[in-house]
N, CA, C and O atoms as a GROMACS GRO file, in nm:
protein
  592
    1UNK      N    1  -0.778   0.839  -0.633
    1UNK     CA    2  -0.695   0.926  -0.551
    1UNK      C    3  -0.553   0.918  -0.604
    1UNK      O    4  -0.500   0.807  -0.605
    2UNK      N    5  -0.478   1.037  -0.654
    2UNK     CA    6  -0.352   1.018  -0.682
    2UNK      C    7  -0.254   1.134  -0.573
    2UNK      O    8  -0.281   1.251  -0.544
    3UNK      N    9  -0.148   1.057  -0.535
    3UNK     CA   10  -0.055   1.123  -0.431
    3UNK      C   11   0.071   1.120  -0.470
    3UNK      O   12   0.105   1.029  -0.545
    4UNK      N   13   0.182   1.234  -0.422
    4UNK     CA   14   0.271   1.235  -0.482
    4UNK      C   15   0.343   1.246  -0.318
    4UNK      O   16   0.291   1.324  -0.237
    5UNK      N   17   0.443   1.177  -0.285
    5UNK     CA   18   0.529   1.227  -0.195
    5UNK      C   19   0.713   1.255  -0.206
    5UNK      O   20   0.828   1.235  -0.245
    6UNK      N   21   0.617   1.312  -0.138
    6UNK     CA   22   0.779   1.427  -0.166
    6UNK      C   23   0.902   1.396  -0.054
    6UNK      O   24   0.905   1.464   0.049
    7UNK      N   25   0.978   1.317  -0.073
    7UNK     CA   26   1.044   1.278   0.035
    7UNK      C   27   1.166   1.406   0.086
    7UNK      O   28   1.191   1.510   0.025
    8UNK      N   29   1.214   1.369   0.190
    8UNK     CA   30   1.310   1.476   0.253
    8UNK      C   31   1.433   1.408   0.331
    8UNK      O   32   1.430   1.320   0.417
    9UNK      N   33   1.547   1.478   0.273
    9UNK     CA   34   1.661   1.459   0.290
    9UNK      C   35   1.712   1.446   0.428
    9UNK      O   36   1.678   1.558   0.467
   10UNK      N   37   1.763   1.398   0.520
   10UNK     CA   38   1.837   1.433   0.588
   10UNK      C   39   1.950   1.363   0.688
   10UNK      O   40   1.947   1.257   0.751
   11UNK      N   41   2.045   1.459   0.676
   11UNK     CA   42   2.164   1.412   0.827
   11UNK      C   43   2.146   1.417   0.924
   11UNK      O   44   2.078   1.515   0.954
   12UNK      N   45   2.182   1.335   1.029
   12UNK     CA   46   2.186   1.373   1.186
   12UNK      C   47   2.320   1.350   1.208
   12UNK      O   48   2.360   1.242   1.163
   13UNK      N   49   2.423   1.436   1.278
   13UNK     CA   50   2.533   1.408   1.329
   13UNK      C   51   2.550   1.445   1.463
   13UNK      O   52   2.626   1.541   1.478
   14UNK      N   53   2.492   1.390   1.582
   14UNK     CA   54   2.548   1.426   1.708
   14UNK      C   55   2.650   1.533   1.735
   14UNK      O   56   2.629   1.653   1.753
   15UNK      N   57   2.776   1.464   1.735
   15UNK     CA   58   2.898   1.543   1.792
   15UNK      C   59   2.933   1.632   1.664
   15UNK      O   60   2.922   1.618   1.542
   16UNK      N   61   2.976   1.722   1.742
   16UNK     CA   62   2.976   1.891   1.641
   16UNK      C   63   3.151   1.874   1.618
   16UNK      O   64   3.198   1.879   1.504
   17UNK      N   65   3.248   1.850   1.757
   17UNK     CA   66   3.404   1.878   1.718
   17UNK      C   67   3.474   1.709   1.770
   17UNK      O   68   3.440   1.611   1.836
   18UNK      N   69   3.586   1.757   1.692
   18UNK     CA   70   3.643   1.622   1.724
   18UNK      C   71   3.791   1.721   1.752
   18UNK      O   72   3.826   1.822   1.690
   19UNK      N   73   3.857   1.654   1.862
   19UNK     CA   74   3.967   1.752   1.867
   19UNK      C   75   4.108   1.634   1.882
   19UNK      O   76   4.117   1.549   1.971
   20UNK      N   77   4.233   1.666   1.741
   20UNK     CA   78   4.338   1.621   1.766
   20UNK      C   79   4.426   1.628   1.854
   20UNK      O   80   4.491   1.527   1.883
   21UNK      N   81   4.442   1.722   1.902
   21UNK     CA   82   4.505   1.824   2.005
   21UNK      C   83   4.657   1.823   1.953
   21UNK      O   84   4.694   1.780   1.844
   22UNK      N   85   4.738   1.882   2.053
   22UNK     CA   86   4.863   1.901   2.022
   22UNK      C   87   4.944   1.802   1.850
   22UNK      O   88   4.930   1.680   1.850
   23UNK      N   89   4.993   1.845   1.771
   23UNK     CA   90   5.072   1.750   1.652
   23UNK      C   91   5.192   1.852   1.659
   23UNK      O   92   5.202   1.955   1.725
   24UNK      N   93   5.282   1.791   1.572
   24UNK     CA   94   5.399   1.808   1.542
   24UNK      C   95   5.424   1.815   1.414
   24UNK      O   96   5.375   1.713   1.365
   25UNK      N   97   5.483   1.892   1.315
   25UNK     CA   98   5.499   1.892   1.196
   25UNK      C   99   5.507   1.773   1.117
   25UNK      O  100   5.599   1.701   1.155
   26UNK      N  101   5.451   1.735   1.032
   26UNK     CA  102   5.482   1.599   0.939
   26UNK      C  103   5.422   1.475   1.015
   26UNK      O  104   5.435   1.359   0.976
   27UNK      N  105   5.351   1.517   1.135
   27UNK     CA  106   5.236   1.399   1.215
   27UNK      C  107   5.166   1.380   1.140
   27UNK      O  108   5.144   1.456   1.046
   28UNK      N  109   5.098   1.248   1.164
   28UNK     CA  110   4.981   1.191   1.080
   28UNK      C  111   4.883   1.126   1.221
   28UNK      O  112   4.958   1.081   1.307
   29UNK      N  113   4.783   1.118   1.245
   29UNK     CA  114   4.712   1.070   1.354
   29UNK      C  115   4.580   1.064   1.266
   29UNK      O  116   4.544   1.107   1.157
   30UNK      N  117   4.508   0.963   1.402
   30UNK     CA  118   4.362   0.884   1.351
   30UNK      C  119   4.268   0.989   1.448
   30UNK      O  120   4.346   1.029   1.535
   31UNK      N  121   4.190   1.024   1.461
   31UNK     CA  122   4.053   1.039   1.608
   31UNK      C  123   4.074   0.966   1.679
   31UNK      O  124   4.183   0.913   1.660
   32UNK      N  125   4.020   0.930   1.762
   32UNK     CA  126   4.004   0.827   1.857
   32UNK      C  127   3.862   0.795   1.867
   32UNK      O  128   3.824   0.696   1.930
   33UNK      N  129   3.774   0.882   1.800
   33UNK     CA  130   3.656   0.835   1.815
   33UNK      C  131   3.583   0.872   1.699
   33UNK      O  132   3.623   0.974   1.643
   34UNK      N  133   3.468   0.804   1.643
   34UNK     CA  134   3.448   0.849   1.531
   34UNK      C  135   3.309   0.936   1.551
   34UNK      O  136   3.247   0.962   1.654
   35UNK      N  137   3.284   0.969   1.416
   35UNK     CA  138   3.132   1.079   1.398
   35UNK      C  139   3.038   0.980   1.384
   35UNK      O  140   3.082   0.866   1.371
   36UNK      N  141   2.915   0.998   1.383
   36UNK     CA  142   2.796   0.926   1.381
   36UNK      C  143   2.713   1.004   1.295
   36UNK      O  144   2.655   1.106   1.330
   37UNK      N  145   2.707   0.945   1.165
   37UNK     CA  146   2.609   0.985   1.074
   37UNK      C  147   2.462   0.921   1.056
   37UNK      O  148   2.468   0.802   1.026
   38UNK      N  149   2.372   0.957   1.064
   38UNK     CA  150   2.262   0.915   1.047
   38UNK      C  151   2.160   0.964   0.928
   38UNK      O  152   2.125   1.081   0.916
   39UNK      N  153   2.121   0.867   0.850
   39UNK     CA  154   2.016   0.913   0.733
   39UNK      C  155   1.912   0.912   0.814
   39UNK      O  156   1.867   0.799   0.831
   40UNK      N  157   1.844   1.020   0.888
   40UNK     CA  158   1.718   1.086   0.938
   40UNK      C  159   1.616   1.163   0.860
   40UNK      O  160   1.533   1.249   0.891
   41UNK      N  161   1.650   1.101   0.742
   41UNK     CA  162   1.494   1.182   0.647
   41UNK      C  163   1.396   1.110   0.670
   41UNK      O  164   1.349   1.063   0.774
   42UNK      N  165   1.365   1.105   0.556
   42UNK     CA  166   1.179   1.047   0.540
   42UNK      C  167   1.178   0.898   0.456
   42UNK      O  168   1.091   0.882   0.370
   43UNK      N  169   1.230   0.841   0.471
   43UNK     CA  170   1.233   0.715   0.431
   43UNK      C  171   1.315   0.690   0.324
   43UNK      O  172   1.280   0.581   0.279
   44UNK      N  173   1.375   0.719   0.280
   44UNK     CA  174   1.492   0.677   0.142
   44UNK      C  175   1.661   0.683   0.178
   44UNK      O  176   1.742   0.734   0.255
   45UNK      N  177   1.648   0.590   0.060
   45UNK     CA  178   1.834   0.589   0.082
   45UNK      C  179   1.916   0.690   0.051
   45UNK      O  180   1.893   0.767  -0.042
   46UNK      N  181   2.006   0.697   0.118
   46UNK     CA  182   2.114   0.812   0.064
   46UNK      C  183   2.232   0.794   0.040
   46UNK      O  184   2.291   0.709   0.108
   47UNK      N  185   2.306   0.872  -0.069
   47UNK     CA  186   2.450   0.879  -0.065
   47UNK      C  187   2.472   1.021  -0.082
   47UNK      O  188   2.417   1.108  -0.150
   48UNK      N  189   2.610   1.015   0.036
   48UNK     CA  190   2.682   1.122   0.109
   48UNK      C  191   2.793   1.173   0.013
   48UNK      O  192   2.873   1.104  -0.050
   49UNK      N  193   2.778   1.327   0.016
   49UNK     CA  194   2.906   1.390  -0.067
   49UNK      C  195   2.996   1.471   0.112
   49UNK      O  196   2.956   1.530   0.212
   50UNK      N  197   3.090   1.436   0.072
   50UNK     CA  198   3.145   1.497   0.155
   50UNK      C  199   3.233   1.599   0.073
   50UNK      O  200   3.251   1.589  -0.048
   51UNK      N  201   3.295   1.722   0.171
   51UNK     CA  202   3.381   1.857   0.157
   51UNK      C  203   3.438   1.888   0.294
   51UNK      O  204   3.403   1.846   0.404
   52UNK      N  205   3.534   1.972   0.258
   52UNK     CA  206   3.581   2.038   0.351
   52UNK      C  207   3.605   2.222   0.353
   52UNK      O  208   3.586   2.299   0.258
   53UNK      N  209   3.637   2.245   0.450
   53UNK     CA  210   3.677   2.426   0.427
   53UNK      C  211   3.792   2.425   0.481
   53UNK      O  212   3.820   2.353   0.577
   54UNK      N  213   3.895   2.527   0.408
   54UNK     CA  214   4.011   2.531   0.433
   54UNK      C  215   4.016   2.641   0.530
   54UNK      O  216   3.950   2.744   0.512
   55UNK      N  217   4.128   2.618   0.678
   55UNK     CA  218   4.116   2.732   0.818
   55UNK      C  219   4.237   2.795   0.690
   55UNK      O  220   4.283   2.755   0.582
   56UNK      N  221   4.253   2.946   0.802
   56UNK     CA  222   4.306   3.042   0.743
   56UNK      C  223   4.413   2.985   0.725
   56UNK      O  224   4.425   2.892   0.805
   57UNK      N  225   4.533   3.002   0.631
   57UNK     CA  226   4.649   2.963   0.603
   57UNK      C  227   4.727   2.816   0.556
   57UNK      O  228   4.842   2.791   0.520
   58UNK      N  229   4.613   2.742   0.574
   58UNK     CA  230   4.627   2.630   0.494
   58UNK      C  231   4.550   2.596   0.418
   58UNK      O  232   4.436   2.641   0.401
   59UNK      N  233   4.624   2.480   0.343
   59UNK     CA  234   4.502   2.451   0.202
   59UNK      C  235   4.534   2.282   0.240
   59UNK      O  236   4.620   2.224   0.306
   60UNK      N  237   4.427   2.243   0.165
   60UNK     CA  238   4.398   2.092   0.134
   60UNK      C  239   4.457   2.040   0.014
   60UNK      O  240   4.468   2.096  -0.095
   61UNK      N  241   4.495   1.923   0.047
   61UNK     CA  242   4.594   1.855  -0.025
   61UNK      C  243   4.510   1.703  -0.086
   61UNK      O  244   4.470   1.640   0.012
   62UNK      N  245   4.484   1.651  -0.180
   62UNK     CA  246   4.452   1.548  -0.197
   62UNK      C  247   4.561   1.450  -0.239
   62UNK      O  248   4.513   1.354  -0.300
   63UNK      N  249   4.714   1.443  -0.223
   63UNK     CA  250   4.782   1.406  -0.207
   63UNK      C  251   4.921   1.409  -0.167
   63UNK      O  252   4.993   1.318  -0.208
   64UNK      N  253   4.962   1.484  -0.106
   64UNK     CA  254   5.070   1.464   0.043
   64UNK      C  255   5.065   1.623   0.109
   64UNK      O  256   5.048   1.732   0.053
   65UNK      N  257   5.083   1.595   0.224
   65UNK     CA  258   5.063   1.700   0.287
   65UNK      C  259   5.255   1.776   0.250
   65UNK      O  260   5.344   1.707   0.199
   66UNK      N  261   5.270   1.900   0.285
   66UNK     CA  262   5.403   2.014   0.273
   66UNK      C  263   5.370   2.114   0.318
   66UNK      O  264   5.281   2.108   0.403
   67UNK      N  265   5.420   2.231   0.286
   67UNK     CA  266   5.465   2.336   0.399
   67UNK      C  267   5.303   2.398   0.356
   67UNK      O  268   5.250   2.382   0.246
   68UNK      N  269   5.257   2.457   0.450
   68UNK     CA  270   5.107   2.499   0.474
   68UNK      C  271   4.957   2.387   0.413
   68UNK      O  272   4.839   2.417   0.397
   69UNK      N  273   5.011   2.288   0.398
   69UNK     CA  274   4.925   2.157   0.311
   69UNK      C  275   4.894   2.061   0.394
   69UNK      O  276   4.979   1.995   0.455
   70UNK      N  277   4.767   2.045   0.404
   70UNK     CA  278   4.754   1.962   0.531
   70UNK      C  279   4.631   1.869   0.420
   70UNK      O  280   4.562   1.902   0.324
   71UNK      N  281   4.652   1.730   0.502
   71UNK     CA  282   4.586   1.634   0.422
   71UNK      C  283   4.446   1.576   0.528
   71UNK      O  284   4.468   1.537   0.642
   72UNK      N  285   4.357   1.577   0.490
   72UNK     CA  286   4.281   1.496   0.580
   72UNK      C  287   4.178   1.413   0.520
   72UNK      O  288   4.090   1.440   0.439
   73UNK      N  289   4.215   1.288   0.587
   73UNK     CA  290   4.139   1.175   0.530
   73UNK      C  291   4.012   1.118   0.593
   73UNK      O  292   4.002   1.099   0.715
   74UNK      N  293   3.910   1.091   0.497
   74UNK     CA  294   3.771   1.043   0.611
   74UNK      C  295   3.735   0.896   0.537
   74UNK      O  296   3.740   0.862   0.418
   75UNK      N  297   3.700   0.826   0.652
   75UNK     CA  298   3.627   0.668   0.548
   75UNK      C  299   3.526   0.644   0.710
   75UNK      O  300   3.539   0.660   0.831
   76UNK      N  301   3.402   0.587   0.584
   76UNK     CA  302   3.328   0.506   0.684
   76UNK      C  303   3.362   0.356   0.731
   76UNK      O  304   3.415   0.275   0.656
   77UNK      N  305   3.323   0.326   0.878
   77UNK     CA  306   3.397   0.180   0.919
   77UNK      C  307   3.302   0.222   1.039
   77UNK      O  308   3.258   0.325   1.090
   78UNK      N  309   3.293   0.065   1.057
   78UNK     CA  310   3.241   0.059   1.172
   78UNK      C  311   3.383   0.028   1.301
   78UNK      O  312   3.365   0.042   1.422
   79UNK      N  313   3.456   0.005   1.267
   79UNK     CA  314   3.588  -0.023   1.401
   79UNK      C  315   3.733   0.061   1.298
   79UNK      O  316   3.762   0.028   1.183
   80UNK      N  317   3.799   0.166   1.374
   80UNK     CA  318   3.933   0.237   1.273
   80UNK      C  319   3.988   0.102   1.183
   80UNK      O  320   4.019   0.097   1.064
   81UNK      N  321   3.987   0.000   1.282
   81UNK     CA  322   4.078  -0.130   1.219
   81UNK      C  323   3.981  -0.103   1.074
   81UNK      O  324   4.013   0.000   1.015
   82UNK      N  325   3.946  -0.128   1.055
   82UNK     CA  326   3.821  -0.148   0.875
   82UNK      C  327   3.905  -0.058   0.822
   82UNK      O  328   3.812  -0.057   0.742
   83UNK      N  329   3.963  -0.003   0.795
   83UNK     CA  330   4.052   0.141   0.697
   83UNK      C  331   4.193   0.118   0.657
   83UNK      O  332   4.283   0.095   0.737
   84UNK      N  333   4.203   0.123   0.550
   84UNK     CA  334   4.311   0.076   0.517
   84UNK      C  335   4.322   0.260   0.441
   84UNK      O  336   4.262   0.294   0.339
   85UNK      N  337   4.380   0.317   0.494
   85UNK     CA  338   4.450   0.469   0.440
   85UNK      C  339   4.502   0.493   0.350
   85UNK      O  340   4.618   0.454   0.334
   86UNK      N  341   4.431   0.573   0.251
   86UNK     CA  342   4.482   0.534   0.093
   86UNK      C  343   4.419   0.680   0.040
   86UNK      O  344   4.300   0.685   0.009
   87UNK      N  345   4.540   0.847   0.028
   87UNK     CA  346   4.487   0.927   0.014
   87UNK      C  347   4.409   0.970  -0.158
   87UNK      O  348   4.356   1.076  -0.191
   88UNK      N  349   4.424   0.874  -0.219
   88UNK     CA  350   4.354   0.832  -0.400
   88UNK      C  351   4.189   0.825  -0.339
   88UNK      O  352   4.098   0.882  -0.400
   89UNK      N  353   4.167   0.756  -0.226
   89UNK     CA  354   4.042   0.705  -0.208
   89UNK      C  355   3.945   0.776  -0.064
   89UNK      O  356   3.824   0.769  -0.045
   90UNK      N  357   4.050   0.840   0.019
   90UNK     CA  358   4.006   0.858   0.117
   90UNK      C  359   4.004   1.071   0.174
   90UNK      O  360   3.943   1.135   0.260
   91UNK      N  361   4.110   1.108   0.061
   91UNK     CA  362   4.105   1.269   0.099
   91UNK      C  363   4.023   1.398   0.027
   91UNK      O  364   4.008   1.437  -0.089
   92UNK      N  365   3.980   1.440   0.155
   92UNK     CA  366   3.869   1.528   0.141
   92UNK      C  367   3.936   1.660   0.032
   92UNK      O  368   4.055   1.683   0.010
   93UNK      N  369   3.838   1.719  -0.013
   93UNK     CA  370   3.847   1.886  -0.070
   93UNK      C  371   3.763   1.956  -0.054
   93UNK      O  372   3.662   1.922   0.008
   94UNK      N  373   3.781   2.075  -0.105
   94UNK     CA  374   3.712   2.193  -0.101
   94UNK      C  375   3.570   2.139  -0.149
   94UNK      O  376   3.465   2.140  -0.085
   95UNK      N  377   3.598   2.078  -0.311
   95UNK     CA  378   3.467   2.062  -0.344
   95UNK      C  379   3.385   1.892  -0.312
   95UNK      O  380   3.442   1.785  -0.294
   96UNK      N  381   3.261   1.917  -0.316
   96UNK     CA  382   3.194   1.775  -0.250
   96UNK      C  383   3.207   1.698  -0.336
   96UNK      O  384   3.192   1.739  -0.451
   97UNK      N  385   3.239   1.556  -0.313
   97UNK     CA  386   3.309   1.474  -0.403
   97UNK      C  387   3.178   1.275  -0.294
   97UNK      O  388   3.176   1.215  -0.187
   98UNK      N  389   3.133   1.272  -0.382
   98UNK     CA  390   3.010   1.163  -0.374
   98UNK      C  391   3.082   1.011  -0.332
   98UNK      O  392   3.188   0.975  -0.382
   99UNK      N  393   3.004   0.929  -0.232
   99UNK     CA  394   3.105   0.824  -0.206
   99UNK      C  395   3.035   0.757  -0.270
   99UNK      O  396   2.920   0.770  -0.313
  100UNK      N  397   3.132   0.660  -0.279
  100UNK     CA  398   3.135   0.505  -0.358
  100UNK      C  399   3.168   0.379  -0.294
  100UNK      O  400   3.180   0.367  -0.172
  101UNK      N  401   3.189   0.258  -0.401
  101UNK     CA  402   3.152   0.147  -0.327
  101UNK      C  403   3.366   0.133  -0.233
  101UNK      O  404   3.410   0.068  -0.139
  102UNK      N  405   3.420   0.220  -0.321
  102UNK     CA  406   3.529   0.271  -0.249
  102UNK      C  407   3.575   0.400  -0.177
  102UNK      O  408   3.631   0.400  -0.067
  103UNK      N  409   3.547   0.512  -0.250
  103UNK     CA  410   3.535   0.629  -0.210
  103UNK      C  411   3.492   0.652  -0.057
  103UNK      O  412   3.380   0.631  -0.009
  104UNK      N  413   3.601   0.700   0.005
  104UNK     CA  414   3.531   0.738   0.174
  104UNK      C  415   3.511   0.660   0.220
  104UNK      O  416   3.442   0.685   0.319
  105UNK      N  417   3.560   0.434   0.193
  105UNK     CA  418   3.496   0.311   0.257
  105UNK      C  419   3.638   0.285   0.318
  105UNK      O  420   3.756   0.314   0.299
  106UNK      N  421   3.541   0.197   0.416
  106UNK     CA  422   3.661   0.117   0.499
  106UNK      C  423   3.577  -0.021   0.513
  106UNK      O  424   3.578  -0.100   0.419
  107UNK      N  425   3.517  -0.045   0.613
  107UNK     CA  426   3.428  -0.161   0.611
  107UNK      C  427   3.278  -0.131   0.614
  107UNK      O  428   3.186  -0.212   0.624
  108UNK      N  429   3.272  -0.006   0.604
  108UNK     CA  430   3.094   0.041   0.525
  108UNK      C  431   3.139   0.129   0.439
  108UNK      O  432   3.260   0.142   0.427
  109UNK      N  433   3.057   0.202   0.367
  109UNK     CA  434   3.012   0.327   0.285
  109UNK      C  435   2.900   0.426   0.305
  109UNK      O  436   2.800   0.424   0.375
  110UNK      N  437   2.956   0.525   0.209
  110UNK     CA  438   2.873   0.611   0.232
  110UNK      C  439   2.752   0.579   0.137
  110UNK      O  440   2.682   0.680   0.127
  111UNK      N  441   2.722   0.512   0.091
  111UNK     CA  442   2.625   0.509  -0.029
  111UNK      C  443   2.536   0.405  -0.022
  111UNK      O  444   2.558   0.298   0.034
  112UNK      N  445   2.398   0.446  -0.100
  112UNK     CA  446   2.239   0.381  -0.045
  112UNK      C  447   2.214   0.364   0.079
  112UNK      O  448   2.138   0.271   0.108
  113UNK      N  449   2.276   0.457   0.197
  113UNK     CA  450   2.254   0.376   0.316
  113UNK      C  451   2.108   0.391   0.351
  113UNK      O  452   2.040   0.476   0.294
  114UNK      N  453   2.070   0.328   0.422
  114UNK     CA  454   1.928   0.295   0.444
  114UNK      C  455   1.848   0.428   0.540
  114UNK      O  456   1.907   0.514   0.607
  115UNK      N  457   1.734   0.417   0.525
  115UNK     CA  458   1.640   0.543   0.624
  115UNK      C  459   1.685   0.483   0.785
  115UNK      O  460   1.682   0.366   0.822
  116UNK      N  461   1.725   0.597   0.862
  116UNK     CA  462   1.718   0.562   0.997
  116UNK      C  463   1.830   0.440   1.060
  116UNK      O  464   1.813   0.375   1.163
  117UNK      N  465   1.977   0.430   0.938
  117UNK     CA  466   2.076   0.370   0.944
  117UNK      C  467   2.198   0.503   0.979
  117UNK      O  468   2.216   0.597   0.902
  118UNK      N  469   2.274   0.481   1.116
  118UNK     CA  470   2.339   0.478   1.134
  118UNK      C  471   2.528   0.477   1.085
  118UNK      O  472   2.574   0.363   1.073
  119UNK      N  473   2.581   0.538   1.070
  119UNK     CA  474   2.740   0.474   0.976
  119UNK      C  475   2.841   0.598   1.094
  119UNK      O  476   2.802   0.696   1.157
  120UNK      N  477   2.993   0.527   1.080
  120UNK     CA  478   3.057   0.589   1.194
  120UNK      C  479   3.127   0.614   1.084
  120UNK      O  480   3.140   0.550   0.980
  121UNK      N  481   3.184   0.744   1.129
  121UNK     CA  482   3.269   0.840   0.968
  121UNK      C  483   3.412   0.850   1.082
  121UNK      O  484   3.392   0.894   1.196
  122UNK      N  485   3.548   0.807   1.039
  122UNK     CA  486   3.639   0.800   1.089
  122UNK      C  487   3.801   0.943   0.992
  122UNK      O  488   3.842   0.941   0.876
  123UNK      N  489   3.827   1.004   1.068
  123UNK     CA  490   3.894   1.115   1.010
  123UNK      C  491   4.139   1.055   1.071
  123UNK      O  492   4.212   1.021   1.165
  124UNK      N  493   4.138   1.079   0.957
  124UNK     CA  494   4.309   1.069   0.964
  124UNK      C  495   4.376   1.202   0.901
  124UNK      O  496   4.380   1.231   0.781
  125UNK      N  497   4.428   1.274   1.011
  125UNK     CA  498   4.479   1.436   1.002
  125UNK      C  499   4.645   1.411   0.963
  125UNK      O  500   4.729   1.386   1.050
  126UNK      N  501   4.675   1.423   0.824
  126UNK     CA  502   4.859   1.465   0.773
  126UNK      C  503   4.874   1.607   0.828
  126UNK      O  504   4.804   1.682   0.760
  127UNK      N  505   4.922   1.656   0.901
  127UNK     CA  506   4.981   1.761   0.946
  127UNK      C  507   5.060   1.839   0.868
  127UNK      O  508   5.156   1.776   0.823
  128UNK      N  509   5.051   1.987   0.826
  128UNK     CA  510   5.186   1.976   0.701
  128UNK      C  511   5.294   2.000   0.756
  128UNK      O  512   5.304   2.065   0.860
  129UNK      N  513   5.411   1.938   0.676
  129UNK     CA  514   5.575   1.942   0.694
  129UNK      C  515   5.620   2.065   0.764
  129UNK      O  516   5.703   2.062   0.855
  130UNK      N  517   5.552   2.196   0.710
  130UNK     CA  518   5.663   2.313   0.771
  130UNK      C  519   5.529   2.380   0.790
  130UNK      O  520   5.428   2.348   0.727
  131UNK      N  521   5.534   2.479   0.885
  131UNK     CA  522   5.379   2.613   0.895
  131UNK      C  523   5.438   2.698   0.964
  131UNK      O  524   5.537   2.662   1.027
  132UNK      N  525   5.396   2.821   0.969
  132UNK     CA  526   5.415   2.921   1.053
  132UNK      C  527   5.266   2.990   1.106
  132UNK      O  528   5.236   3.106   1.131
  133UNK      N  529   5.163   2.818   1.112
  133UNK     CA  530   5.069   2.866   1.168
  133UNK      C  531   5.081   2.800   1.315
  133UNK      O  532   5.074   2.680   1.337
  134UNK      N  533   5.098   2.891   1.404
  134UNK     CA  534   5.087   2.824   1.528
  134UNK      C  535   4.957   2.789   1.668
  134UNK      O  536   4.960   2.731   1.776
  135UNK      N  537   4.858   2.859   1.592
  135UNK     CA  538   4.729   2.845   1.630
  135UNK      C  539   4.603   2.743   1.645
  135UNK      O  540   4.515   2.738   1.559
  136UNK      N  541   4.602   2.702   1.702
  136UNK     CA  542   4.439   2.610   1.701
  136UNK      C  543   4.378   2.614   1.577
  136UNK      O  544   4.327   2.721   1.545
  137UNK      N  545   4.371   2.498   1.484
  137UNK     CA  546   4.303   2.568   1.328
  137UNK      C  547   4.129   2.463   1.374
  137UNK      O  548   4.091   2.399   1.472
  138UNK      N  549   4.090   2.486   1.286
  138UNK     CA  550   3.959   2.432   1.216
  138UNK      C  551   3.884   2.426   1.151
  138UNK      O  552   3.806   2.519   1.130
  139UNK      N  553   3.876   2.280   1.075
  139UNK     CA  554   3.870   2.214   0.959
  139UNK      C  555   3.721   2.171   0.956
  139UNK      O  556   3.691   2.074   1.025
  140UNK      N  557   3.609   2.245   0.872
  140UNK     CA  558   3.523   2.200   0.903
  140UNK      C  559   3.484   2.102   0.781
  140UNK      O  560   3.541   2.106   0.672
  141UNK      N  561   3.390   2.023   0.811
  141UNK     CA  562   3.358   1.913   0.731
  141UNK      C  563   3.203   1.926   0.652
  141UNK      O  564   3.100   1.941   0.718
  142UNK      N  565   3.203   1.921   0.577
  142UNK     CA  566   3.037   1.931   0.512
  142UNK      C  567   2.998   1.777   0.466
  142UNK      O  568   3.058   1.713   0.380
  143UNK      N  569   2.860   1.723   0.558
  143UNK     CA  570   2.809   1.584   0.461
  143UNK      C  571   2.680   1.655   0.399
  143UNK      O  572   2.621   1.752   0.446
  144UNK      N  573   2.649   1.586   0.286
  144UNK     CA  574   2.534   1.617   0.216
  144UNK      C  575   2.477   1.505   0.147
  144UNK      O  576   2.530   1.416   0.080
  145UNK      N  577   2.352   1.529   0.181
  145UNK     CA  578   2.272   1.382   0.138
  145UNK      C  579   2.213   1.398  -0.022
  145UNK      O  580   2.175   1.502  -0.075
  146UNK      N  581   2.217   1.273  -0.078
  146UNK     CA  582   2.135   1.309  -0.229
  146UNK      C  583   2.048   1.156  -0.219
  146UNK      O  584   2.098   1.065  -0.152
  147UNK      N  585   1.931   1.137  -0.281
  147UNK     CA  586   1.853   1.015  -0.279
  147UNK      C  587   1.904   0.928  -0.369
  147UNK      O  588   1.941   0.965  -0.480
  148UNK      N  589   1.912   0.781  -0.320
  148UNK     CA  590   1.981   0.688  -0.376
  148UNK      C  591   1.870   0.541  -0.428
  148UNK      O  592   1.919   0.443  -0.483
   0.00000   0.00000   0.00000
């Protein structure tokens, strides 16, 4: 008898929004609560690429936020304390960019995590310096699993 299985990828993330609320130009703030990622496939390890999409009128910055540039940083940790904020290691882009044993870490990672393991993904929003956007924006986040 020969069998081949075909394993299958997947995320679970509970909570859909996380909301900063009110900032002020040139603010920098943490969440207060983090995301809950879960490797919910079929038995294998994964490592996570994360991305982002830019809301209308701003762009992403992978190193300092300015006038329409907004920076946002994500690392896995199990407590915010685990993060030491470091936008070389921790800021998102447009395109998906794969974590490492530093990349996106604080006191876990995104990478080999185990089938049916759990990891809390923690987000730090740079606000940019000047905008003349005065609207509610939103920043959505893409994780994507690859077998590890």
């Amino acid at each position: 008898v020969k069998v081949t299985i075909t394993p299958t990828l997947s995320v679970s993330i509970p909570e859909d929004t996380l909301s900063l609320g009110s900032m002020s130009v040139g603010q920098t703030k943490v969440t207060s609560a983090a995301v809950t990622v879960t490797n919910d496939g079929s038995g294998v390890n994964e490592t996570y690429s994360l991305s982002l999409a830019n809301p209308s009128g701003w762009a992403a910055s992978q190193t300092a936020a300015g006038q329409e540039i907004y920076v946002l940083n994500a690392a896995f940790s199990n407590v915010v304390s685990g993060v030491t904020w470091n936008v070389a290691e921790h800021a998102l882009s447009t395109t998906p960019v794969a974590c490492t044993a530093s990349k996106f870490s604080g006191d876990q990672t995104g990478t080999s995590v185990p089938y049916n393991t759990a990891r809390k993904l923690w987000f730090q929003f740079k606000a940019p310096t000047a905008t003349s956007v005065i609207t509610e924006q939103s920043i959505v986040v893409t994780i994507t699993a690859q077998a590890s």
